[in-house]
């Protein structure tokens, strides 16, 4: 590959990553808007089933074979599905209770917590650097509580629970990805379950929605699904350790959307917390890309 083509590849990879962060922030903004007026099933009954349907439509095209919904890891898929469904509901109510940018700090903790948890369940090595990065990220989280634990709210506890559930989902995904190449099913089953659970609960919380809100729910599903595909495209062009820190651009989108759409103005403690969490993520990426790490990752011939 020539220097010019390499620069072009990097450029398009960065652009795709930036587009992904914008799309996923837009989906989160719709979540927050819905959370202000409706119970979670109002959004997830339709969007969950739509995303699962998109997977069924695209899977034969993506894999160049007939529809295949089998998984080689049913137990791990069940864990991922339950964690994804519970975590999605938890994040929904976290968006209702917390300012938009605050939730980013909990989202940004997930990769660090996943690296740590992988040592327990996947036998991946986690050294002192990774533990230190996680500790720094947790310190960043405490910036949200300048007055101490008395300033902690139910929203913070729910957001932390959502991040923990998201971490379980990510670690389960790693486990499945090492054993099953049918990766689209990792989207299909969790969102099918999300849609079904929400559909069962919907009669108990249903409120009539204007057509604009129905279209907004459809838009949410499209944003979520397209965001996953854009991220897959970015990961084809750039290594994961390059894409991961670029994804922190989501914080800027979330601050901007929070100001323009929801009239929120984050305080200095939010910027300080986000800075420490982003720094911790960069530290983790640096540690994972050291030659000693890469040598361990390459099997001996």
PDB file of C-alpha atoms in Angstrom:
ATOM      1  CA  UNK A   1       0.000   0.000   0.000  1.00  0.00           C
ATOM      2  CA  UNK A   2       1.388   3.385  -1.016  1.00  0.00           C
ATOM      3  CA  UNK A   3       1.648   6.308   1.399  1.00  0.00           C
ATOM      4  CA  UNK A   4      -1.174   8.097  -0.455  1.00  0.00           C
ATOM      5  CA  UNK A   5      -3.532   5.106  -0.285  1.00  0.00           C
ATOM      6  CA  UNK A   6      -2.650   4.590   3.374  1.00  0.00           C
ATOM      7  CA  UNK A   7      -3.528   8.208   4.155  1.00  0.00           C
ATOM      8  CA  UNK A   8      -6.778   7.791   2.234  1.00  0.00           C
ATOM      9  CA  UNK A   9      -7.657   4.642   4.196  1.00  0.00           C
ATOM     10  CA  UNK A  10      -6.929   6.342   7.513  1.00  0.00           C
ATOM     11  CA  UNK A  11      -8.945   9.402   6.465  1.00  0.00           C
ATOM     12  CA  UNK A  12     -12.022   7.349   5.558  1.00  0.00           C
ATOM     13  CA  UNK A  13     -11.660   5.274   8.731  1.00  0.00           C
ATOM     14  CA  UNK A  14     -11.609   8.416  10.868  1.00  0.00           C
ATOM     15  CA  UNK A  15     -14.594   9.873   8.976  1.00  0.00           C
ATOM     16  CA  UNK A  16     -16.614   6.674   9.458  1.00  0.00           C
ATOM     17  CA  UNK A  17     -15.801   6.640  13.175  1.00  0.00           C
ATOM     18  CA  UNK A  18     -16.899  10.268  13.508  1.00  0.00           C
ATOM     19  CA  UNK A  19     -20.143   9.446  11.661  1.00  0.00           C
ATOM     20  CA  UNK A  20     -20.720   6.500  14.005  1.00  0.00           C
ATOM     21  CA  UNK A  21     -20.350   8.676  17.111  1.00  0.00           C
ATOM     22  CA  UNK A  22     -22.813  11.192  15.649  1.00  0.00           C
ATOM     23  CA  UNK A  23     -25.359   8.499  14.750  1.00  0.00           C
ATOM     24  CA  UNK A  24     -25.178   6.786  18.138  1.00  0.00           C
ATOM     25  CA  UNK A  25     -25.425  10.136  19.919  1.00  0.00           C
ATOM     26  CA  UNK A  26     -28.507  10.897  17.823  1.00  0.00           C
ATOM     27  CA  UNK A  27     -30.035   7.569  18.889  1.00  0.00           C
ATOM     28  CA  UNK A  28     -29.256   8.428  22.520  1.00  0.00           C
ATOM     29  CA  UNK A  29     -30.894  11.840  22.071  1.00  0.00           C
ATOM     30  CA  UNK A  30     -34.089  10.161  20.846  1.00  0.00           C
ATOM     31  CA  UNK A  31     -33.909   7.867  23.875  1.00  0.00           C
ATOM     32  CA  UNK A  32     -33.720  10.865  26.196  1.00  0.00           C
ATOM     33  CA  UNK A  33     -36.577  12.612  24.391  1.00  0.00           C
ATOM     34  CA  UNK A  34     -38.804   9.538  24.671  1.00  0.00           C
ATOM     35  CA  UNK A  35     -37.838   9.048  28.314  1.00  0.00           C
ATOM     36  CA  UNK A  36     -39.306  12.453  29.163  1.00  0.00           C
ATOM     37  CA  UNK A  37     -42.813  11.425  28.051  1.00  0.00           C
ATOM     38  CA  UNK A  38     -43.120   7.660  27.744  1.00  0.00           C
ATOM     39  CA  UNK A  39     -42.243   4.449  29.543  1.00  0.00           C
ATOM     40  CA  UNK A  40     -39.428   2.438  27.971  1.00  0.00           C
ATOM     41  CA  UNK A  41     -41.645  -0.163  26.204  1.00  0.00           C
ATOM     42  CA  UNK A  42     -43.123   2.601  24.028  1.00  0.00           C
ATOM     43  CA  UNK A  43     -39.766   2.965  22.277  1.00  0.00           C
ATOM     44  CA  UNK A  44     -38.316  -0.536  22.499  1.00  0.00           C
ATOM     45  CA  UNK A  45     -41.339  -2.595  21.395  1.00  0.00           C
ATOM     46  CA  UNK A  46     -41.163  -1.108  17.909  1.00  0.00           C
ATOM     47  CA  UNK A  47     -37.450  -0.337  17.597  1.00  0.00           C
ATOM     48  CA  UNK A  48     -36.245  -3.664  19.010  1.00  0.00           C
ATOM     49  CA  UNK A  49     -38.345  -5.686  16.574  1.00  0.00           C
ATOM     50  CA  UNK A  50     -37.324  -3.402  13.701  1.00  0.00           C
ATOM     51  CA  UNK A  51     -33.603  -3.865  14.402  1.00  0.00           C
ATOM     52  CA  UNK A  52     -34.097  -7.647  14.618  1.00  0.00           C
ATOM     53  CA  UNK A  53     -35.978  -7.493  11.313  1.00  0.00           C
ATOM     54  CA  UNK A  54     -33.178  -5.499   9.692  1.00  0.00           C
ATOM     55  CA  UNK A  55     -30.758  -8.251  10.775  1.00  0.00           C
ATOM     56  CA  UNK A  56     -32.911 -10.905   9.102  1.00  0.00           C
ATOM     57  CA  UNK A  57     -33.084  -8.850   5.914  1.00  0.00           C
ATOM     58  CA  UNK A  58     -29.380  -8.067   5.702  1.00  0.00           C
ATOM     59  CA  UNK A  59     -27.908 -11.334   6.977  1.00  0.00           C
ATOM     60  CA  UNK A  60     -28.232 -13.353   3.725  1.00  0.00           C
ATOM     61  CA  UNK A  61     -26.700 -10.456   1.766  1.00  0.00           C
ATOM     62  CA  UNK A  62     -23.896  -9.987   4.276  1.00  0.00           C
ATOM     63  CA  UNK A  63     -22.927 -13.659   4.521  1.00  0.00           C
ATOM     64  CA  UNK A  64     -23.784 -14.673   0.908  1.00  0.00           C
ATOM     65  CA  UNK A  65     -25.740 -17.668   2.212  1.00  0.00           C
ATOM     66  CA  UNK A  66     -29.244 -18.639   3.230  1.00  0.00           C
ATOM     67  CA  UNK A  67     -30.647 -17.243   6.454  1.00  0.00           C
ATOM     68  CA  UNK A  68     -28.818 -18.724   9.429  1.00  0.00           C
ATOM     69  CA  UNK A  69     -29.963 -17.837  12.941  1.00  0.00           C
ATOM     70  CA  UNK A  70     -28.011 -20.555  14.735  1.00  0.00           C
ATOM     71  CA  UNK A  71     -25.403 -19.741  17.357  1.00  0.00           C
ATOM     72  CA  UNK A  72     -22.600 -21.967  18.596  1.00  0.00           C
ATOM     73  CA  UNK A  73     -22.753 -20.379  22.057  1.00  0.00           C
ATOM     74  CA  UNK A  74     -26.390 -20.513  23.224  1.00  0.00           C
ATOM     75  CA  UNK A  75     -25.573 -19.996  26.916  1.00  0.00           C
ATOM     76  CA  UNK A  76     -23.280 -17.052  26.293  1.00  0.00           C
ATOM     77  CA  UNK A  77     -25.832 -15.631  23.852  1.00  0.00           C
ATOM     78  CA  UNK A  78     -28.489 -15.923  26.556  1.00  0.00           C
ATOM     79  CA  UNK A  79     -26.246 -14.038  29.004  1.00  0.00           C
ATOM     80  CA  UNK A  80     -25.552 -11.348  26.403  1.00  0.00           C
ATOM     81  CA  UNK A  81     -29.254 -11.089  25.563  1.00  0.00           C
ATOM     82  CA  UNK A  82     -30.384 -10.711  29.175  1.00  0.00           C
ATOM     83  CA  UNK A  83     -27.606  -8.208  29.951  1.00  0.00           C
ATOM     84  CA  UNK A  84     -28.362  -6.193  26.795  1.00  0.00           C
ATOM     85  CA  UNK A  85     -32.099  -6.041  27.476  1.00  0.00           C
ATOM     86  CA  UNK A  86     -31.677  -5.100  31.157  1.00  0.00           C
ATOM     87  CA  UNK A  87     -28.886  -2.626  30.362  1.00  0.00           C
ATOM     88  CA  UNK A  88     -30.907  -0.954  27.605  1.00  0.00           C
ATOM     89  CA  UNK A  89     -33.838  -0.385  29.966  1.00  0.00           C
ATOM     90  CA  UNK A  90     -31.448   0.893  32.659  1.00  0.00           C
ATOM     91  CA  UNK A  91     -29.801   3.378  30.293  1.00  0.00           C
ATOM     92  CA  UNK A  92     -33.266   4.541  29.189  1.00  0.00           C
ATOM     93  CA  UNK A  93     -34.142   5.598  32.728  1.00  0.00           C
ATOM     94  CA  UNK A  94     -30.643   6.964  33.327  1.00  0.00           C
ATOM     95  CA  UNK A  95     -31.223   9.321  30.386  1.00  0.00           C
ATOM     96  CA  UNK A  96     -34.517  10.344  31.983  1.00  0.00           C
ATOM     97  CA  UNK A  97     -32.897  11.162  35.337  1.00  0.00           C
ATOM     98  CA  UNK A  98     -29.475  12.559  34.382  1.00  0.00           C
ATOM     99  CA  UNK A  99     -28.182  15.303  32.090  1.00  0.00           C
ATOM    100  CA  UNK A 100     -27.178  13.997  28.674  1.00  0.00           C
ATOM    101  CA  UNK A 101     -23.410  14.522  29.008  1.00  0.00           C
ATOM    102  CA  UNK A 102     -23.275  12.904  32.463  1.00  0.00           C
ATOM    103  CA  UNK A 103     -24.344   9.565  31.030  1.00  0.00           C
ATOM    104  CA  UNK A 104     -21.335   9.593  28.680  1.00  0.00           C
ATOM    105  CA  UNK A 105     -18.976   9.063  31.619  1.00  0.00           C
ATOM    106  CA  UNK A 106     -20.750   5.814  32.487  1.00  0.00           C
ATOM    107  CA  UNK A 107     -20.766   4.716  28.822  1.00  0.00           C
ATOM    108  CA  UNK A 108     -17.025   5.446  28.514  1.00  0.00           C
ATOM    109  CA  UNK A 109     -16.298   3.233  31.538  1.00  0.00           C
ATOM    110  CA  UNK A 110     -17.602   0.111  29.789  1.00  0.00           C
ATOM    111  CA  UNK A 111     -14.450  -0.735  27.716  1.00  0.00           C
ATOM    112  CA  UNK A 112     -12.228  -0.429  30.816  1.00  0.00           C
ATOM    113  CA  UNK A 113     -14.541  -2.502  32.979  1.00  0.00           C
ATOM    114  CA  UNK A 114     -14.785  -5.069  30.167  1.00  0.00           C
ATOM    115  CA  UNK A 115     -10.990  -5.370  29.968  1.00  0.00           C
ATOM    116  CA  UNK A 116     -10.883  -6.036  33.703  1.00  0.00           C
ATOM    117  CA  UNK A 117     -13.793  -8.497  33.710  1.00  0.00           C
ATOM    118  CA  UNK A 118     -12.274 -10.394  30.782  1.00  0.00           C
ATOM    119  CA  UNK A 119      -9.446 -11.483  33.057  1.00  0.00           C
ATOM    120  CA  UNK A 120     -11.963 -13.322  35.239  1.00  0.00           C
ATOM    121  CA  UNK A 121     -14.144 -14.951  32.598  1.00  0.00           C
ATOM    122  CA  UNK A 122     -11.996 -15.123  29.447  1.00  0.00           C
ATOM    123  CA  UNK A 123      -8.571 -15.687  31.044  1.00  0.00           C
ATOM    124  CA  UNK A 124      -7.212 -12.583  29.336  1.00  0.00           C
ATOM    125  CA  UNK A 125      -4.217 -11.026  31.029  1.00  0.00           C
ATOM    126  CA  UNK A 126      -4.839  -7.703  32.717  1.00  0.00           C
ATOM    127  CA  UNK A 127      -1.706  -6.049  34.031  1.00  0.00           C
ATOM    128  CA  UNK A 128      -1.070  -3.229  36.452  1.00  0.00           C
ATOM    129  CA  UNK A 129      -1.456  -0.667  33.656  1.00  0.00           C
ATOM    130  CA  UNK A 130      -5.000  -1.804  32.851  1.00  0.00           C
ATOM    131  CA  UNK A 131      -5.959  -1.855  36.530  1.00  0.00           C
ATOM    132  CA  UNK A 132      -4.525   1.653  36.939  1.00  0.00           C
ATOM    133  CA  UNK A 133      -6.484   2.878  33.907  1.00  0.00           C
ATOM    134  CA  UNK A 134      -9.694   1.473  35.408  1.00  0.00           C
ATOM    135  CA  UNK A 135      -8.910   3.149  38.740  1.00  0.00           C
ATOM    136  CA  UNK A 136      -8.370   6.478  36.950  1.00  0.00           C
ATOM    137  CA  UNK A 137     -11.699   6.052  35.151  1.00  0.00           C
ATOM    138  CA  UNK A 138     -13.473   5.421  38.458  1.00  0.00           C
ATOM    139  CA  UNK A 139     -11.839   8.560  39.879  1.00  0.00           C
ATOM    140  CA  UNK A 140     -13.243  10.425  36.886  1.00  0.00           C
ATOM    141  CA  UNK A 141     -16.666   9.064  37.778  1.00  0.00           C
ATOM    142  CA  UNK A 142     -16.427  10.557  41.285  1.00  0.00           C
ATOM    143  CA  UNK A 143     -16.142  14.032  39.718  1.00  0.00           C
ATOM    144  CA  UNK A 144     -19.911  13.829  39.243  1.00  0.00           C
ATOM    145  CA  UNK A 145     -20.278  14.015  43.032  1.00  0.00           C
ATOM    146  CA  UNK A 146     -18.503  17.230  44.100  1.00  0.00           C
ATOM    147  CA  UNK A 147     -20.461  17.310  47.360  1.00  0.00           C
ATOM    148  CA  UNK A 148     -19.712  13.703  48.218  1.00  0.00           C
ATOM    149  CA  UNK A 149     -22.028  10.721  48.299  1.00  0.00           C
ATOM    150  CA  UNK A 150     -24.980  12.879  49.381  1.00  0.00           C
ATOM    151  CA  UNK A 151     -25.081  14.292  45.839  1.00  0.00           C
ATOM    152  CA  UNK A 152     -25.449  10.780  44.423  1.00  0.00           C
ATOM    153  CA  UNK A 153     -28.906  10.190  42.962  1.00  0.00           C
ATOM    154  CA  UNK A 154     -30.939   7.242  41.753  1.00  0.00           C
ATOM    155  CA  UNK A 155     -29.991   8.314  38.249  1.00  0.00           C
ATOM    156  CA  UNK A 156     -26.293   7.752  38.987  1.00  0.00           C
ATOM    157  CA  UNK A 157     -26.953   4.342  40.531  1.00  0.00           C
ATOM    158  CA  UNK A 158     -29.121   3.276  37.587  1.00  0.00           C
ATOM    159  CA  UNK A 159     -26.499   4.533  35.113  1.00  0.00           C
ATOM    160  CA  UNK A 160     -23.778   2.590  36.910  1.00  0.00           C
ATOM    161  CA  UNK A 161     -25.954  -0.538  36.874  1.00  0.00           C
ATOM    162  CA  UNK A 162     -26.499   0.036  33.141  1.00  0.00           C
ATOM    163  CA  UNK A 163     -22.732   0.303  32.609  1.00  0.00           C
ATOM    164  CA  UNK A 164     -22.169  -2.917  34.571  1.00  0.00           C
ATOM    165  CA  UNK A 165     -24.793  -4.722  32.476  1.00  0.00           C
ATOM    166  CA  UNK A 166     -23.244  -3.262  29.325  1.00  0.00           C
ATOM    167  CA  UNK A 167     -19.885  -4.623  30.448  1.00  0.00           C
ATOM    168  CA  UNK A 168     -21.352  -8.131  30.855  1.00  0.00           C
ATOM    169  CA  UNK A 169     -22.824  -7.807  27.362  1.00  0.00           C
ATOM    170  CA  UNK A 170     -19.454  -6.776  25.897  1.00  0.00           C
ATOM    171  CA  UNK A 171     -17.547  -9.599  27.602  1.00  0.00           C
ATOM    172  CA  UNK A 172     -20.174 -12.112  26.424  1.00  0.00           C
ATOM    173  CA  UNK A 173     -19.788 -10.700  22.927  1.00  0.00           C
ATOM    174  CA  UNK A 174     -16.029 -11.259  23.055  1.00  0.00           C
ATOM    175  CA  UNK A 175     -16.587 -14.842  24.167  1.00  0.00           C
ATOM    176  CA  UNK A 176     -19.068 -15.512  21.358  1.00  0.00           C
ATOM    177  CA  UNK A 177     -16.928 -13.725  18.754  1.00  0.00           C
ATOM    178  CA  UNK A 178     -14.016 -16.047  19.478  1.00  0.00           C
ATOM    179  CA  UNK A 179     -16.162 -19.115  18.736  1.00  0.00           C
ATOM    180  CA  UNK A 180     -18.880 -18.088  16.264  1.00  0.00           C
ATOM    181  CA  UNK A 181     -18.394 -16.127  13.035  1.00  0.00           C
ATOM    182  CA  UNK A 182     -22.122 -15.412  12.644  1.00  0.00           C
ATOM    183  CA  UNK A 183     -21.669 -12.050  14.374  1.00  0.00           C
ATOM    184  CA  UNK A 184     -24.917 -10.508  13.118  1.00  0.00           C
ATOM    185  CA  UNK A 185     -26.807 -12.837  15.447  1.00  0.00           C
ATOM    186  CA  UNK A 186     -25.223 -10.942  18.353  1.00  0.00           C
ATOM    187  CA  UNK A 187     -27.450  -8.050  17.294  1.00  0.00           C
ATOM    188  CA  UNK A 188     -30.463 -10.137  16.272  1.00  0.00           C
ATOM    189  CA  UNK A 189     -31.119 -12.079  19.480  1.00  0.00           C
ATOM    190  CA  UNK A 190     -30.691  -9.217  22.005  1.00  0.00           C
ATOM    191  CA  UNK A 191     -32.889  -6.840  20.006  1.00  0.00           C
ATOM    192  CA  UNK A 192     -35.488  -9.512  19.302  1.00  0.00           C
ATOM    193  CA  UNK A 193     -35.650 -10.175  23.049  1.00  0.00           C
ATOM    194  CA  UNK A 194     -35.769  -6.444  23.764  1.00  0.00           C
ATOM    195  CA  UNK A 195     -38.686  -6.005  21.393  1.00  0.00           C
ATOM    196  CA  UNK A 196     -40.562  -9.016  22.789  1.00  0.00           C
ATOM    197  CA  UNK A 197     -40.087  -8.013  26.445  1.00  0.00           C
ATOM    198  CA  UNK A 198     -41.181  -4.461  25.654  1.00  0.00           C
ATOM    199  CA  UNK A 199     -44.166  -5.765  23.677  1.00  0.00           C
ATOM    200  CA  UNK A 200     -45.332  -7.856  26.665  1.00  0.00           C
ATOM    201  CA  UNK A 201     -45.039  -4.844  28.992  1.00  0.00           C
ATOM    202  CA  UNK A 202     -46.538  -2.372  26.511  1.00  0.00           C
ATOM    203  CA  UNK A 203     -50.259  -2.884  27.373  1.00  0.00           C
ATOM    204  CA  UNK A 204     -49.561  -1.868  30.981  1.00  0.00           C
ATOM    205  CA  UNK A 205     -47.874   1.443  30.138  1.00  0.00           C
ATOM    206  CA  UNK A 206     -49.174   2.320  26.679  1.00  0.00           C
ATOM    207  CA  UNK A 207     -49.990   5.918  25.843  1.00  0.00           C
ATOM    208  CA  UNK A 208     -51.355   6.989  22.480  1.00  0.00           C
ATOM    209  CA  UNK A 209     -48.536   8.422  20.360  1.00  0.00           C
ATOM    210  CA  UNK A 210     -48.831  10.915  17.538  1.00  0.00           C
ATOM    211  CA  UNK A 211     -47.469   9.773  14.198  1.00  0.00           C
ATOM    212  CA  UNK A 212     -44.427  12.015  14.690  1.00  0.00           C
ATOM    213  CA  UNK A 213     -43.366  10.002  17.748  1.00  0.00           C
ATOM    214  CA  UNK A 214     -43.936   6.713  15.907  1.00  0.00           C
ATOM    215  CA  UNK A 215     -41.673   7.975  13.116  1.00  0.00           C
ATOM    216  CA  UNK A 216     -39.148   9.043  15.746  1.00  0.00           C
ATOM    217  CA  UNK A 217     -39.074   5.479  17.091  1.00  0.00           C
ATOM    218  CA  UNK A 218     -38.503   4.170  13.555  1.00  0.00           C
ATOM    219  CA  UNK A 219     -35.729   6.737  13.127  1.00  0.00           C
ATOM    220  CA  UNK A 220     -34.161   5.509  16.377  1.00  0.00           C
ATOM    221  CA  UNK A 221     -34.093   1.932  15.066  1.00  0.00           C
ATOM    222  CA  UNK A 222     -32.545   3.051  11.769  1.00  0.00           C
ATOM    223  CA  UNK A 223     -29.903   5.167  13.509  1.00  0.00           C
ATOM    224  CA  UNK A 224     -28.988   2.302  15.825  1.00  0.00           C
ATOM    225  CA  UNK A 225     -28.726  -0.258  13.036  1.00  0.00           C
ATOM    226  CA  UNK A 226     -26.840   1.999  10.599  1.00  0.00           C
ATOM    227  CA  UNK A 227     -24.464   3.057  13.394  1.00  0.00           C
ATOM    228  CA  UNK A 228     -23.470  -0.595  13.939  1.00  0.00           C
ATOM    229  CA  UNK A 229     -22.740  -1.039  10.249  1.00  0.00           C
ATOM    230  CA  UNK A 230     -20.767   2.196   9.991  1.00  0.00           C
ATOM    231  CA  UNK A 231     -18.672   1.086  12.971  1.00  0.00           C
ATOM    232  CA  UNK A 232     -18.050  -2.270  11.282  1.00  0.00           C
ATOM    233  CA  UNK A 233     -16.843  -0.359   8.211  1.00  0.00           C
ATOM    234  CA  UNK A 234     -14.493   1.752  10.327  1.00  0.00           C
ATOM    235  CA  UNK A 235     -13.060  -1.377  11.949  1.00  0.00           C
ATOM    236  CA  UNK A 236     -12.345  -2.835   8.517  1.00  0.00           C
ATOM    237  CA  UNK A 237     -10.206   0.195   7.678  1.00  0.00           C
ATOM    238  CA  UNK A 238      -8.572   0.904  11.046  1.00  0.00           C
ATOM    239  CA  UNK A 239      -7.441  -1.306  13.942  1.00  0.00           C
ATOM    240  CA  UNK A 240      -9.717  -1.378  16.970  1.00  0.00           C
ATOM    241  CA  UNK A 241      -7.049   0.310  19.106  1.00  0.00           C
ATOM    242  CA  UNK A 242      -7.202   3.312  16.771  1.00  0.00           C
ATOM    243  CA  UNK A 243     -10.996   3.433  16.550  1.00  0.00           C
ATOM    244  CA  UNK A 244     -11.593   3.138  20.312  1.00  0.00           C
ATOM    245  CA  UNK A 245     -10.108   6.501  21.375  1.00  0.00           C
ATOM    246  CA  UNK A 246     -11.729   8.232  18.398  1.00  0.00           C
ATOM    247  CA  UNK A 247     -15.120   7.075  19.697  1.00  0.00           C
ATOM    248  CA  UNK A 248     -14.721   9.484  22.615  1.00  0.00           C
ATOM    249  CA  UNK A 249     -15.763  12.157  20.123  1.00  0.00           C
ATOM    250  CA  UNK A 250     -19.241  11.076  21.252  1.00  0.00           C
ATOM    251  CA  UNK A 251     -18.792  13.273  24.331  1.00  0.00           C
ATOM    252  CA  UNK A 252     -18.625  16.413  22.160  1.00  0.00           C
ATOM    253  CA  UNK A 253     -21.767  15.403  20.270  1.00  0.00           C
ATOM    254  CA  UNK A 254     -23.575  14.679  23.535  1.00  0.00           C
ATOM    255  CA  UNK A 255     -22.587  18.046  25.011  1.00  0.00           C
ATOM    256  CA  UNK A 256     -23.687  19.835  21.832  1.00  0.00           C
ATOM    257  CA  UNK A 257     -27.008  17.977  21.616  1.00  0.00           C
ATOM    258  CA  UNK A 258     -27.578  18.527  25.334  1.00  0.00           C
ATOM    259  CA  UNK A 259     -27.112  22.285  24.927  1.00  0.00           C
ATOM    260  CA  UNK A 260     -29.045  22.724  21.673  1.00  0.00           C
ATOM    261  CA  UNK A 261     -31.898  20.257  22.188  1.00  0.00           C
ATOM    262  CA  UNK A 262     -32.320  19.897  25.943  1.00  0.00           C
ATOM    263  CA  UNK A 263     -30.977  23.222  27.185  1.00  0.00           C
ATOM    264  CA  UNK A 264     -28.389  21.542  29.421  1.00  0.00           C
ATOM    265  CA  UNK A 265     -25.091  23.199  30.301  1.00  0.00           C
ATOM    266  CA  UNK A 266     -22.606  20.772  31.907  1.00  0.00           C
ATOM    267  CA  UNK A 267     -20.684  22.057  34.903  1.00  0.00           C
ATOM    268  CA  UNK A 268     -16.889  21.916  35.204  1.00  0.00           C
ATOM    269  CA  UNK A 269     -17.074  18.654  37.157  1.00  0.00           C
ATOM    270  CA  UNK A 270     -18.594  16.912  34.105  1.00  0.00           C
ATOM    271  CA  UNK A 271     -15.769  18.105  31.847  1.00  0.00           C
ATOM    272  CA  UNK A 272     -13.209  17.072  34.484  1.00  0.00           C
ATOM    273  CA  UNK A 273     -14.777  13.640  34.854  1.00  0.00           C
ATOM    274  CA  UNK A 274     -14.989  13.129  31.093  1.00  0.00           C
ATOM    275  CA  UNK A 275     -11.348  14.208  30.710  1.00  0.00           C
ATOM    276  CA  UNK A 276     -10.176  11.642  33.277  1.00  0.00           C
ATOM    277  CA  UNK A 277     -12.295   8.850  31.786  1.00  0.00           C
ATOM    278  CA  UNK A 278     -11.072   9.642  28.251  1.00  0.00           C
ATOM    279  CA  UNK A 279      -7.485   9.779  29.549  1.00  0.00           C
ATOM    280  CA  UNK A 280      -8.005   6.415  31.239  1.00  0.00           C
ATOM    281  CA  UNK A 281      -9.325   4.962  27.980  1.00  0.00           C
ATOM    282  CA  UNK A 282      -6.298   6.269  26.081  1.00  0.00           C
ATOM    283  CA  UNK A 283      -4.045   4.752  28.762  1.00  0.00           C
ATOM    284  CA  UNK A 284      -5.771   1.380  28.338  1.00  0.00           C
ATOM    285  CA  UNK A 285      -5.382   1.554  24.536  1.00  0.00           C
ATOM    286  CA  UNK A 286      -1.685   2.446  24.921  1.00  0.00           C
ATOM    287  CA  UNK A 287      -1.145  -0.530  27.212  1.00  0.00           C
ATOM    288  CA  UNK A 288      -2.954  -2.926  24.866  1.00  0.00           C
ATOM    289  CA  UNK A 289      -0.824  -1.846  21.872  1.00  0.00           C
ATOM    290  CA  UNK A 290       2.590  -2.305  23.498  1.00  0.00           C
ATOM    291  CA  UNK A 291       4.877  -4.823  21.702  1.00  0.00           C
ATOM    292  CA  UNK A 292       4.728  -7.229  24.669  1.00  0.00           C
ATOM    293  CA  UNK A 293       0.926  -7.319  24.342  1.00  0.00           C
ATOM    294  CA  UNK A 294       0.963  -7.741  20.583  1.00  0.00           C
ATOM    295  CA  UNK A 295       3.520 -10.546  20.787  1.00  0.00           C
ATOM    296  CA  UNK A 296       1.278 -12.450  23.201  1.00  0.00           C
ATOM    297  CA  UNK A 297      -1.670 -11.972  20.843  1.00  0.00           C
ATOM    298  CA  UNK A 298       0.173 -13.608  17.895  1.00  0.00           C
ATOM    299  CA  UNK A 299       0.240 -17.397  18.185  1.00  0.00           C
ATOM    300  CA  UNK A 300       3.616 -19.071  17.929  1.00  0.00           C
ATOM    301  CA  UNK A 301       4.248 -20.908  14.670  1.00  0.00           C
TER     302      UNK A 301
END
